[in-house]
mmCIF file of C-alpha atoms and ligand atoms in Angstrom:
data_model
loop_
_atom_site.group_PDB
_atom_site.id
_atom_site.type_symbol
_atom_site.label_atom_id
_atom_site.label_comp_id
_atom_site.label_asym_id
_atom_site.label_seq_id
_atom_site.Cartn_x
_atom_site.Cartn_y
_atom_site.Cartn_z
ATOM 1 C CA MET Z 397 -6.532 -6.869 -11.854
ATOM 2 C CA TYR Z 398 -5.392 -4.994 -14.885
ATOM 3 C CA VAL Z 399 -2.472 -5.451 -17.273
ATOM 4 C CA PRO Z 400 -1.563 -3.245 -20.240
ATOM 5 C CA GLU Z 401 -2.574 -4.580 -23.655
ATOM 6 C CA ARG Z 402 0.903 -4.660 -25.146
ATOM 7 C CA VAL Z 403 2.270 -8.225 -25.074
ATOM 8 C CA VAL Z 404 6.066 -8.577 -25.181
ATOM 9 C CA THR Z 405 7.240 -12.058 -26.104
ATOM 10 C CA ASN Z 406 10.572 -13.656 -25.269
ATOM 11 C CA ASP Z 407 11.473 -13.483 -28.966
ATOM 12 C CA GLU Z 408 10.901 -9.712 -28.933
ATOM 13 C CA LEU Z 409 13.428 -9.388 -26.079
ATOM 14 C CA GLY Z 410 15.744 -11.752 -27.950
ATOM 15 C CA ALA Z 411 15.931 -9.158 -30.726
ATOM 16 C CA LEU Z 412 17.231 -6.553 -28.234
ATOM 17 C CA MET Z 413 19.656 -8.642 -26.183
ATOM 18 C CA ASP Z 414 21.509 -11.926 -26.220
ATOM 19 C CA THR Z 415 18.812 -14.196 -24.818
ATOM 20 C CA SER Z 416 16.370 -16.766 -26.168
ATOM 21 C CA ASP Z 417 12.843 -18.001 -25.670
ATOM 22 C CA GLU Z 418 14.317 -21.368 -24.693
ATOM 23 C CA TRP Z 419 16.611 -19.914 -21.973
ATOM 24 C CA ILE Z 420 13.877 -17.744 -20.485
ATOM 25 C CA GLN Z 421 11.254 -20.497 -20.419
ATOM 26 C CA GLN Z 422 13.660 -23.086 -19.058
ATOM 27 C CA ARG Z 423 15.043 -20.871 -16.240
ATOM 28 C CA THR Z 424 11.906 -18.920 -15.325
ATOM 29 C CA GLY Z 425 8.775 -20.392 -16.967
ATOM 30 C CA ILE Z 426 7.980 -16.970 -18.510
ATOM 31 C CA ARG Z 427 6.641 -16.855 -22.095
ATOM 32 C CA GLU Z 428 5.558 -13.238 -22.295
ATOM 33 C CA ARG Z 429 4.884 -10.144 -20.197
ATOM 34 C CA ARG Z 430 2.975 -6.861 -20.607
ATOM 35 C CA TYR Z 431 4.466 -3.373 -21.032
ATOM 36 C CA ILE Z 432 2.727 -0.007 -20.820
ATOM 37 C CA GLU Z 433 2.342 2.053 -23.986
ATOM 38 C CA PRO Z 434 3.017 5.788 -24.422
ATOM 39 C CA GLY Z 435 0.524 7.814 -22.394
ATOM 40 C CA GLN Z 436 -0.061 5.094 -19.781
ATOM 41 C CA MET Z 437 1.072 5.749 -16.213
ATOM 42 C CA PRO Z 438 1.296 3.433 -13.175
ATOM 43 C CA ALA Z 439 -1.775 5.087 -11.615
ATOM 44 C CA ASP Z 440 -3.786 4.221 -14.753
ATOM 45 C CA LEU Z 441 -3.099 0.519 -14.195
ATOM 46 C CA ALA Z 442 -3.966 0.838 -10.501
ATOM 47 C CA GLN Z 443 -7.134 2.771 -11.316
ATOM 48 C CA ALA Z 444 -8.402 0.062 -13.672
ATOM 49 C CA ALA Z 445 -7.755 -2.631 -11.041
ATOM 50 C CA CYS Z 446 -9.396 -0.575 -8.269
ATOM 51 C CA GLU Z 447 -12.482 0.178 -10.346
ATOM 52 C CA GLN Z 448 -12.931 -3.547 -10.963
ATOM 53 C CA ALA Z 449 -12.509 -4.286 -7.257
ATOM 54 C CA LEU Z 450 -15.088 -1.633 -6.330
ATOM 55 C CA GLU Z 451 -17.521 -2.974 -8.900
ATOM 56 C CA ALA Z 452 -17.035 -6.584 -7.771
ATOM 57 C CA ALA Z 453 -17.659 -5.510 -4.168
ATOM 58 C CA GLY Z 454 -20.671 -3.381 -5.117
ATOM 59 C CA LEU Z 455 -19.028 -0.344 -3.500
ATOM 60 C CA GLU Z 456 -18.279 3.261 -4.419
ATOM 61 C CA VAL Z 457 -15.011 5.031 -3.723
ATOM 62 C CA ASP Z 458 -16.785 7.017 -0.983
ATOM 63 C CA ASP Z 459 -17.290 3.754 0.896
ATOM 64 C CA LEU Z 460 -13.518 3.419 1.413
ATOM 65 C CA ASP Z 461 -11.617 5.060 4.221
ATOM 66 C CA PHE Z 462 -7.991 4.247 3.314
ATOM 67 C CA ILE Z 463 -5.993 3.421 0.186
ATOM 68 C CA LEU Z 464 -2.701 1.575 0.606
ATOM 69 C CA LEU Z 465 -0.626 1.027 -2.522
ATOM 70 C CA ALA Z 466 2.392 -1.276 -2.583
ATOM 71 C CA THR Z 467 4.990 -0.600 -5.279
ATOM 72 C CA LEU Z 468 8.704 -0.573 -6.004
ATOM 73 C CA SER Z 469 8.222 1.479 -9.156
ATOM 74 C CA SER Z 470 6.654 4.711 -7.975
ATOM 75 C CA GLN Z 471 5.225 6.968 -10.679
ATOM 76 C CA HIS Z 472 7.479 9.811 -9.479
ATOM 77 C CA GLU Z 473 10.160 10.170 -6.778
ATOM 78 C CA PHE Z 474 7.473 11.825 -4.665
ATOM 79 C CA PRO Z 475 4.625 11.837 -4.042
ATOM 80 C CA GLY Z 476 3.907 8.155 -4.519
ATOM 81 C CA THR Z 477 1.647 6.510 -7.110
ATOM 82 C CA SER Z 478 -1.212 6.321 -4.583
ATOM 83 C CA PHE Z 479 -1.746 10.100 -4.756
ATOM 84 C CA PHE Z 480 -2.270 10.066 -8.523
ATOM 85 C CA LEU Z 481 -4.561 7.065 -8.089
ATOM 86 C CA HIS Z 482 -6.418 9.013 -5.395
ATOM 87 C CA GLU Z 483 -6.929 11.918 -7.828
ATOM 88 C CA GLN Z 484 -8.112 9.614 -10.609
ATOM 89 C CA LEU Z 485 -10.560 7.790 -8.347
ATOM 90 C CA ASN Z 486 -11.934 11.107 -7.022
ATOM 91 C CA ALA Z 487 -11.268 9.823 -3.521
ATOM 92 C CA GLY Z 488 -12.184 13.057 -1.724
ATOM 93 C CA ASN Z 489 -9.807 13.448 1.188
ATOM 94 C CA ILE Z 490 -9.442 9.924 2.512
ATOM 95 C CA PRO Z 491 -5.832 9.074 3.384
ATOM 96 C CA CYS Z 492 -3.605 7.162 1.004
ATOM 97 C CA LEU Z 493 0.036 6.189 0.938
ATOM 98 C CA ASP Z 494 2.617 4.135 -0.900
ATOM 99 C CA LEU Z 495 4.216 1.275 0.922
ATOM 100 C CA ARG Z 496 7.624 0.010 -0.086
ATOM 101 C CA ALA Z 497 8.418 -3.597 0.629
ATOM 102 C CA GLN Z 498 9.164 -4.574 -2.979
ATOM 103 C CA CYS Z 499 7.939 -8.036 -4.025
ATOM 104 C CA SER Z 500 6.536 -8.684 -0.526
ATOM 105 C CA GLY Z 501 4.773 -5.306 -0.627
ATOM 106 C CA PHE Z 502 1.256 -6.637 -1.035
ATOM 107 C CA ILE Z 503 1.576 -8.910 2.010
ATOM 108 C CA TYR Z 504 3.056 -6.058 4.046
ATOM 109 C CA ALA Z 505 0.194 -3.796 2.914
ATOM 110 C CA LEU Z 506 -2.388 -6.429 3.881
ATOM 111 C CA ASN Z 507 -0.744 -6.557 7.292
ATOM 112 C CA PHE Z 508 -1.149 -2.787 7.752
ATOM 113 C CA ALA Z 509 -4.710 -2.831 6.445
ATOM 114 C CA ASP Z 510 -5.519 -5.631 8.879
ATOM 115 C CA GLY Z 511 -4.020 -3.553 11.706
ATOM 116 C CA LEU Z 512 -6.062 -0.474 10.730
ATOM 117 C CA ILE Z 513 -9.254 -2.515 10.714
ATOM 118 C CA GLN Z 514 -8.519 -4.522 13.884
ATOM 119 C CA SER Z 515 -7.746 -1.303 15.769
ATOM 120 C CA GLY Z 516 -11.023 0.223 14.642
ATOM 121 C CA LYS Z 517 -9.258 3.127 12.883
ATOM 122 C CA SER Z 518 -10.614 2.085 9.484
ATOM 123 C CA ARG Z 519 -13.606 0.076 8.358
ATOM 124 C CA ARG Z 520 -12.761 -0.420 4.712
ATOM 125 C CA VAL Z 521 -9.303 -0.350 3.170
ATOM 126 C CA MET Z 522 -8.380 -0.774 -0.467
ATOM 127 C CA VAL Z 523 -5.039 -2.550 -0.859
ATOM 128 C CA VAL Z 524 -3.399 -2.182 -4.250
ATOM 129 C CA GLY Z 525 -0.261 -3.652 -5.805
ATOM 130 C CA CYS Z 526 0.944 -1.759 -8.863
ATOM 131 C CA GLU Z 527 4.135 -1.962 -10.909
ATOM 132 C CA VAL Z 528 5.513 -0.479 -14.088
ATOM 133 C CA GLN Z 529 8.917 -2.087 -14.421
ATOM 134 C CA SER Z 530 9.305 -1.950 -18.199
ATOM 135 C CA THR Z 531 10.589 1.640 -18.111
ATOM 136 C CA GLY Z 532 13.201 0.829 -15.453
ATOM 137 C CA ILE Z 533 15.120 -2.067 -16.962
ATOM 138 C CA ASP Z 534 18.280 -2.280 -19.009
ATOM 139 C CA ARG Z 535 17.125 -3.786 -22.302
ATOM 140 C CA THR Z 536 20.621 -4.767 -23.410
ATOM 141 C CA THR Z 537 22.579 -7.974 -22.860
ATOM 142 C CA GLU Z 538 24.141 -6.437 -19.744
ATOM 143 C CA GLY Z 539 20.729 -6.218 -18.068
ATOM 144 C CA ARG Z 540 19.265 -9.448 -19.439
ATOM 145 C CA ASP Z 541 19.064 -11.358 -16.135
ATOM 146 C CA VAL Z 542 16.602 -8.821 -14.704
ATOM 147 C CA ALA Z 543 15.037 -7.545 -17.936
ATOM 148 C CA VAL Z 544 13.555 -10.876 -18.991
ATOM 149 C CA ILE Z 545 11.700 -11.497 -15.730
ATOM 150 C CA PHE Z 546 9.905 -8.193 -15.063
ATOM 151 C CA GLY Z 547 6.477 -7.102 -16.299
ATOM 152 C CA ASP Z 548 3.845 -4.417 -15.691
ATOM 153 C CA GLY Z 549 0.477 -4.911 -13.969
ATOM 154 C CA ALA Z 550 -1.796 -4.061 -11.077
ATOM 155 C CA GLY Z 551 -4.210 -5.782 -8.728
ATOM 156 C CA ALA Z 552 -6.460 -4.645 -5.892
ATOM 157 C CA VAL Z 553 -8.539 -6.022 -3.052
ATOM 158 C CA ILE Z 554 -10.887 -4.382 -0.569
ATOM 159 C CA LEU Z 555 -10.801 -5.423 3.081
ATOM 160 C CA GLU Z 556 -13.572 -4.607 5.488
ATOM 161 C CA ALA Z 557 -14.393 -5.219 9.114
ATOM 162 C CA ASN Z 558 -16.390 -8.439 9.462
ATOM 163 C CA GLU Z 559 -18.457 -8.492 12.620
ATOM 164 C CA ASP Z 560 -20.725 -11.350 11.527
ATOM 165 C CA GLU Z 561 -20.004 -14.254 13.887
ATOM 166 C CA ASN Z 562 -21.487 -16.720 11.389
ATOM 167 C CA ASP Z 563 -19.155 -15.634 8.612
ATOM 168 C CA SER Z 564 -15.641 -16.980 9.150
ATOM 169 C CA ALA Z 565 -14.133 -15.356 6.027
ATOM 170 C CA GLY Z 566 -11.119 -13.196 6.740
ATOM 171 C CA ILE Z 567 -7.458 -12.981 7.594
ATOM 172 C CA LEU Z 568 -6.317 -15.790 9.883
ATOM 173 C CA ASP Z 569 -2.677 -14.724 10.064
ATOM 174 C CA ILE Z 570 -0.077 -12.506 8.414
ATOM 175 C CA THR Z 571 3.603 -12.972 9.225
ATOM 176 C CA VAL Z 572 6.308 -10.730 7.738
ATOM 177 C CA HIS Z 573 10.085 -10.484 8.065
ATOM 178 C CA SER Z 574 12.985 -8.374 6.779
ATOM 179 C CA GLU Z 575 16.755 -8.711 6.697
ATOM 180 C CA GLY Z 576 18.387 -5.466 5.603
ATOM 181 C CA LYS Z 577 21.900 -6.850 5.447
ATOM 182 C CA HIS Z 578 21.009 -8.241 2.016
ATOM 183 C CA ALA Z 579 19.657 -4.928 0.675
ATOM 184 C CA ARG Z 580 22.419 -4.498 -1.896
ATOM 185 C CA ARG Z 581 21.866 -7.969 -3.420
ATOM 186 C CA LEU Z 582 18.763 -6.687 -5.223
ATOM 187 C CA TRP Z 583 18.477 -2.938 -5.524
ATOM 188 C CA ILE Z 584 18.566 0.222 -7.594
ATOM 189 C CA GLU Z 585 21.427 2.381 -6.346
ATOM 190 C CA ALA Z 586 20.543 5.664 -8.035
ATOM 191 C CA PRO Z 587 19.052 8.199 -7.719
ATOM 192 C CA SER Z 588 20.289 8.330 -4.119
ATOM 193 C CA SER Z 589 19.423 11.138 -1.715
ATOM 194 C CA GLY Z 590 22.740 10.458 0.017
ATOM 195 C CA HIS Z 591 24.677 11.420 -3.092
ATOM 196 C CA ILE Z 592 26.134 14.940 -2.805
ATOM 197 C CA PRO Z 593 25.513 17.362 -4.431
ATOM 198 C CA CYS Z 594 23.010 15.709 -6.719
ATOM 199 C CA ARG Z 595 20.988 12.515 -6.502
ATOM 200 C CA LEU Z 596 21.494 11.527 -10.102
ATOM 201 C CA THR Z 597 24.536 12.361 -12.197
ATOM 202 C CA GLN Z 598 25.534 11.663 -15.764
ATOM 203 C CA GLU Z 599 28.233 9.362 -14.394
ATOM 204 C CA MET Z 600 25.654 7.320 -12.461
ATOM 205 C CA VAL Z 601 23.602 6.931 -15.613
ATOM 206 C CA GLU Z 602 26.683 5.922 -17.603
ATOM 207 C CA LYS Z 603 27.456 3.283 -14.958
ATOM 208 C CA LYS Z 604 23.797 2.169 -15.255
ATOM 209 C CA LEU Z 605 23.237 2.590 -11.503
ATOM 210 C CA HIS Z 606 19.648 3.625 -12.217
ATOM 211 C CA PHE Z 607 18.865 0.082 -13.405
ATOM 212 C CA PRO Z 608 18.172 -2.799 -11.007
ATOM 213 C CA TYR Z 609 21.098 -4.924 -9.924
ATOM 214 C CA MET Z 610 20.334 -8.471 -8.819
ATOM 215 C CA ASP Z 611 22.574 -11.231 -7.541
ATOM 216 C CA GLY Z 612 20.180 -13.778 -9.037
ATOM 217 C CA ARG Z 613 21.609 -16.986 -7.590
ATOM 218 C CA TYR Z 614 21.851 -15.443 -4.116
ATOM 219 C CA VAL Z 615 18.256 -14.189 -4.238
ATOM 220 C CA PHE Z 616 17.042 -17.543 -5.565
ATOM 221 C CA LYS Z 617 18.770 -19.429 -2.730
ATOM 222 C CA HIS Z 618 17.261 -17.209 -0.038
ATOM 223 C CA ALA Z 619 13.798 -17.280 -1.636
ATOM 224 C CA VAL Z 620 13.583 -21.075 -1.663
ATOM 225 C CA THR Z 621 14.591 -21.169 2.018
ATOM 226 C CA ARG Z 622 12.549 -18.266 3.396
ATOM 227 C CA MET Z 623 9.298 -18.921 1.537
ATOM 228 C CA PRO Z 624 8.626 -22.428 2.957
ATOM 229 C CA GLU Z 625 9.881 -21.274 6.360
ATOM 230 C CA VAL Z 626 7.493 -18.313 6.647
ATOM 231 C CA LEU Z 627 4.597 -20.232 5.117
ATOM 232 C CA LYS Z 628 4.938 -22.868 7.848
ATOM 233 C CA GLU Z 629 5.330 -20.187 10.529
ATOM 234 C CA SER Z 630 2.163 -18.416 9.395
ATOM 235 C CA LEU Z 631 0.148 -21.650 9.128
ATOM 236 C CA ALA Z 632 1.206 -22.572 12.668
ATOM 237 C CA ALA Z 633 0.138 -19.128 13.925
ATOM 238 C CA ALA Z 634 -3.259 -19.630 12.257
ATOM 239 C CA SER Z 635 -3.516 -23.238 13.588
ATOM 240 C CA ILE Z 636 -4.033 -24.509 10.034
ATOM 241 C CA LYS Z 637 -2.388 -27.707 8.800
ATOM 242 C CA ILE Z 638 -0.668 -27.737 5.443
ATOM 243 C CA ASP Z 639 -3.079 -30.473 4.265
ATOM 244 C CA ASP Z 640 -6.034 -28.204 5.051
ATOM 245 C CA VAL Z 641 -4.946 -25.471 2.625
ATOM 246 C CA ASP Z 642 -7.018 -25.429 -0.571
ATOM 247 C CA LEU Z 643 -4.786 -23.113 -2.575
ATOM 248 C CA PHE Z 644 -1.185 -21.916 -2.207
ATOM 249 C CA LEU Z 645 -0.427 -18.683 -4.073
ATOM 250 C CA PHE Z 646 3.226 -17.734 -4.406
ATOM 251 C CA HIS Z 647 4.729 -14.451 -5.580
ATOM 252 C CA GLN Z 648 5.445 -14.878 -9.276
ATOM 253 C CA ALA Z 649 9.187 -14.157 -9.404
ATOM 254 C CA ASN Z 650 10.319 -17.293 -11.140
ATOM 255 C CA LEU Z 651 8.284 -20.447 -11.724
ATOM 256 C CA ARG Z 652 11.333 -22.545 -10.798
ATOM 257 C CA ILE Z 653 11.450 -20.945 -7.319
ATOM 258 C CA ASN Z 654 7.791 -21.829 -6.747
ATOM 259 C CA GLU Z 655 8.221 -25.399 -8.061
ATOM 260 C CA PHE Z 656 11.125 -25.801 -5.663
ATOM 261 C CA VAL Z 657 9.067 -24.506 -2.711
ATOM 262 C CA ALA Z 658 6.068 -26.691 -3.631
ATOM 263 C CA GLN Z 659 8.297 -29.739 -3.903
ATOM 264 C CA LYS Z 660 9.923 -29.027 -0.540
ATOM 265 C CA LEU Z 661 6.483 -28.839 1.137
ATOM 266 C CA GLU Z 662 5.053 -31.750 -0.901
ATOM 267 C CA ILE Z 663 2.300 -29.581 -2.368
ATOM 268 C CA ASP Z 664 0.850 -31.041 -5.542
ATOM 269 C CA ASP Z 665 0.184 -28.992 -8.680
ATOM 270 C CA ASP Z 666 -3.579 -28.826 -8.332
ATOM 271 C CA ARG Z 667 -3.235 -26.864 -5.064
ATOM 272 C CA THR Z 668 -1.164 -24.117 -6.678
ATOM 273 C CA PHE Z 669 -1.875 -21.627 -9.427
ATOM 274 C CA SER Z 670 0.418 -19.428 -11.484
ATOM 275 C CA ASN Z 671 0.211 -16.813 -14.223
ATOM 276 C CA ILE Z 672 3.900 -15.912 -14.551
ATOM 277 C CA GLU Z 673 3.904 -17.585 -17.986
ATOM 278 C CA ARG Z 674 1.758 -14.692 -19.283
ATOM 279 C CA PHE Z 675 2.711 -11.745 -17.082
ATOM 280 C CA GLY Z 676 6.279 -12.267 -15.821
ATOM 281 C CA ASN Z 677 7.266 -10.943 -12.412
ATOM 282 C CA CYS Z 678 5.007 -7.998 -11.471
ATOM 283 C CA SER Z 679 6.525 -7.621 -7.961
ATOM 284 C CA ALA Z 680 3.971 -6.146 -5.527
ATOM 285 C CA ALA Z 681 1.166 -6.645 -8.061
ATOM 286 C CA SER Z 682 1.725 -10.349 -8.617
ATOM 287 C CA ILE Z 683 -0.281 -11.681 -5.662
ATOM 288 C CA PRO Z 684 -3.443 -9.566 -6.128
ATOM 289 C CA MET Z 685 -3.281 -10.410 -9.866
ATOM 290 C CA LEU Z 686 -3.130 -14.105 -8.954
ATOM 291 C CA LEU Z 687 -6.037 -13.759 -6.519
ATOM 292 C CA ALA Z 688 -8.166 -12.097 -9.199
ATOM 293 C CA GLU Z 689 -7.430 -14.778 -11.799
ATOM 294 C CA ALA Z 690 -7.775 -17.667 -9.321
ATOM 295 C CA GLU Z 691 -11.221 -16.426 -8.363
ATOM 296 C CA ARG Z 692 -12.261 -15.820 -11.965
ATOM 297 C CA ASN Z 693 -11.087 -19.287 -13.020
ATOM 298 C CA GLY Z 694 -12.966 -20.989 -10.196
ATOM 299 C CA LYS Z 695 -9.707 -22.083 -8.533
ATOM 300 C CA LEU Z 696 -10.601 -20.055 -5.448
ATOM 301 C CA LYS Z 697 -14.056 -20.318 -3.924
ATOM 302 C CA ALA Z 698 -15.778 -18.850 -0.895
ATOM 303 C CA GLY Z 699 -14.908 -20.638 2.326
ATOM 304 C CA GLN Z 700 -11.612 -22.044 1.059
ATOM 305 C CA ILE Z 701 -8.296 -21.602 2.832
ATOM 306 C CA VAL Z 702 -5.717 -19.774 0.716
ATOM 307 C CA THR Z 703 -2.135 -18.825 1.547
ATOM 308 C CA LEU Z 704 -0.148 -15.952 -0.002
ATOM 309 C CA THR Z 705 3.643 -16.123 0.209
ATOM 310 C CA ALA Z 706 6.294 -13.761 -1.157
ATOM 311 C CA PHE Z 707 9.989 -12.968 -1.063
ATOM 312 C CA GLY Z 708 11.778 -9.915 -2.416
ATOM 313 C CA SER Z 709 14.277 -7.118 -2.242
ATOM 314 C CA GLY Z 710 15.194 -5.790 1.171
ATOM 315 C CA PHE Z 711 15.272 -8.737 1.763
ATOM 316 C CA THR Z 712 11.618 -8.965 2.748
ATOM 317 C CA TRP Z 713 9.432 -12.026 2.976
ATOM 318 C CA GLY Z 714 6.040 -12.883 4.356
ATOM 319 C CA SER Z 715 3.035 -15.134 4.272
ATOM 320 C CA ALA Z 716 -0.682 -14.760 4.911
ATOM 321 C CA VAL Z 717 -3.414 -17.318 5.611
ATOM 322 C CA LEU Z 718 -6.930 -16.303 4.588
ATOM 323 C CA ARG Z 719 -10.347 -17.884 4.595
ATOM 324 C CA TRP Z 720 -11.832 -16.649 1.311
HETATM 325 O O1 UT7 W 1672 11.049 -10.820 -7.450
HETATM 326 C C1 UT7 W 1672 11.703 -11.210 -6.262
HETATM 327 C C2 UT7 W 1672 13.136 -11.362 -6.355
HETATM 328 N N1 UT7 W 1672 13.675 -11.954 -7.562
HETATM 329 C C3 UT7 W 1672 13.851 -13.293 -7.672
HETATM 330 O O2 UT7 W 1672 13.396 -14.043 -6.853
HETATM 331 C C4 UT7 W 1672 14.697 -13.791 -8.828
HETATM 332 C C5 UT7 W 1672 15.705 -14.810 -8.348
HETATM 333 N N2 UT7 W 1672 16.670 -15.246 -9.343
HETATM 334 C C6 UT7 W 1672 16.336 -15.859 -10.492
HETATM 335 O O3 UT7 W 1672 15.183 -16.052 -10.789
HETATM 336 C C7 UT7 W 1672 17.444 -16.392 -11.369
HETATM 337 O O4 UT7 W 1672 18.666 -16.248 -10.707
HETATM 338 C C8 UT7 W 1672 17.535 -15.722 -12.770
HETATM 339 C C9 UT7 W 1672 16.357 -16.155 -13.645
HETATM 340 C C10 UT7 W 1672 17.538 -14.225 -12.659
HETATM 341 C C11 UT7 W 1672 18.807 -16.154 -13.496
HETATM 342 O O5 UT7 W 1672 18.824 -17.565 -13.627
HETATM 343 P P1 UT7 W 1672 20.072 -18.428 -13.132
HETATM 344 O O6 UT7 W 1672 19.770 -19.810 -13.498
HETATM 345 O O7 UT7 W 1672 20.326 -18.127 -11.678
HETATM 346 O O8 UT7 W 1672 21.233 -17.886 -14.028
HETATM 347 P P2 UT7 W 1672 22.623 -17.231 -13.580
HETATM 348 O O9 UT7 W 1672 22.419 -15.832 -13.125
HETATM 349 O O10 UT7 W 1672 23.377 -18.153 -12.704
HETATM 350 O O11 UT7 W 1672 23.383 -17.211 -14.976
HETATM 351 C C12 UT7 W 1672 23.677 -18.417 -15.716
HETATM 352 C C13 UT7 W 1672 24.143 -18.002 -17.095
HETATM 353 C C14 UT7 W 1672 25.188 -16.882 -17.061
HETATM 354 O O12 UT7 W 1672 26.095 -17.103 -18.120
HETATM 355 P P3 UT7 W 1672 27.525 -17.798 -17.843
HETATM 356 O O13 UT7 W 1672 28.212 -16.910 -16.848
HETATM 357 O O14 UT7 W 1672 27.221 -19.156 -17.303
HETATM 358 O O15 UT7 W 1672 28.148 -17.790 -19.195
HETATM 359 C C15 UT7 W 1672 24.383 -15.656 -17.356
HETATM 360 O O16 UT7 W 1672 25.142 -14.623 -17.941
HETATM 361 O O17 UT7 W 1672 23.040 -17.485 -17.839
HETATM 362 C C16 UT7 W 1672 23.368 -16.183 -18.325
HETATM 363 N N3 UT7 W 1672 22.142 -15.406 -18.380
HETATM 364 C C17 UT7 W 1672 21.343 -15.400 -19.467
HETATM 365 N N4 UT7 W 1672 21.423 -16.025 -20.637
HETATM 366 C C18 UT7 W 1672 20.429 -15.817 -21.519
HETATM 367 C C19 UT7 W 1672 21.605 -14.598 -17.422
HETATM 368 N N5 UT7 W 1672 20.468 -14.073 -17.885
HETATM 369 C C20 UT7 W 1672 20.270 -14.542 -19.132
HETATM 370 C C21 UT7 W 1672 19.267 -14.357 -20.107
HETATM 371 N N6 UT7 W 1672 19.399 -15.019 -21.288
HETATM 372 N N7 UT7 W 1672 18.206 -13.580 -19.899
#
């Protein structure tokens, strides 16, 4: 994982908008987040995370045969961030693409990587989550609900075909869902390719349609329902009991959402792990960032059962069960 060095505290945001450290911590659990600095691009964050993943796996970029990058904050309208990452990694001509499933993006990307490997089309796939949200938020009181939760960061994992019958590590199940009828409850309306004659107008900018809009309460309500639901569905598909899970990792959107979900499923604190306090909500990057820190901190060890569960814009939601 990689996060930019610049730390932005709640008090720093409080100087720009009508909010407070107390409100943010009480409602979300967030103390600070990271923002990129001038000269840094999304692909730079992804590159740093990918280089660490390659080093940890003892692999070179030439050993990969696909790069899948999940993001909601693409470096440019097109092509996606993955192409700039590809250039920076000197990835020859292996395929890459951006995948858009917002905060559930990493779980969706894992699902595709799993499919590529199971079908025999790929042997080794790098799955990256990368977000730069700091440049896309309204840092005034009007945008405070969204602005205080988002942060920048990246994380990466490498999946490979495991044909060793004595090694049970791997993906036991991935279950994903969408419900497009809620798309406008959490979205960025502009630029829009359906807007004639131009995707982005001065009027759109004046109306702040290029900033995220979120119906926070509505999203919260759906998240605390869908996350336990899909987690149970995925565990059942993997024939794993909730008591047999060593570690539950939840998308870091709001600590209160995850506390709610954990309480609903009677999961005690020592079987969860969070880093939202330090990094805020990094959307598609939050789960690979959590995996990296959980492993580094000794929370996640080889052979353990870990679940990954997310909910986000679309709406999208999903859960994975892995043996680490
Ligand atoms: O990443 C995946 C998708 N995203 C999520 O899962 C996020 C889901 N939603 C949330 O986490 C929460 O809804 C928020 C943290 C965004 C907001 O918390 P809330 O407890 O739902 O607050 P609210 O939107 O109901 O607003 C309560 C009050 C309002 O004031 P009034 O109308 O009661 O006077 C807001 O204007 O809090 C106000 N408020 C703030 N006050 C200080 C909203 N944002 C802020 C803020 N600082 N940053």
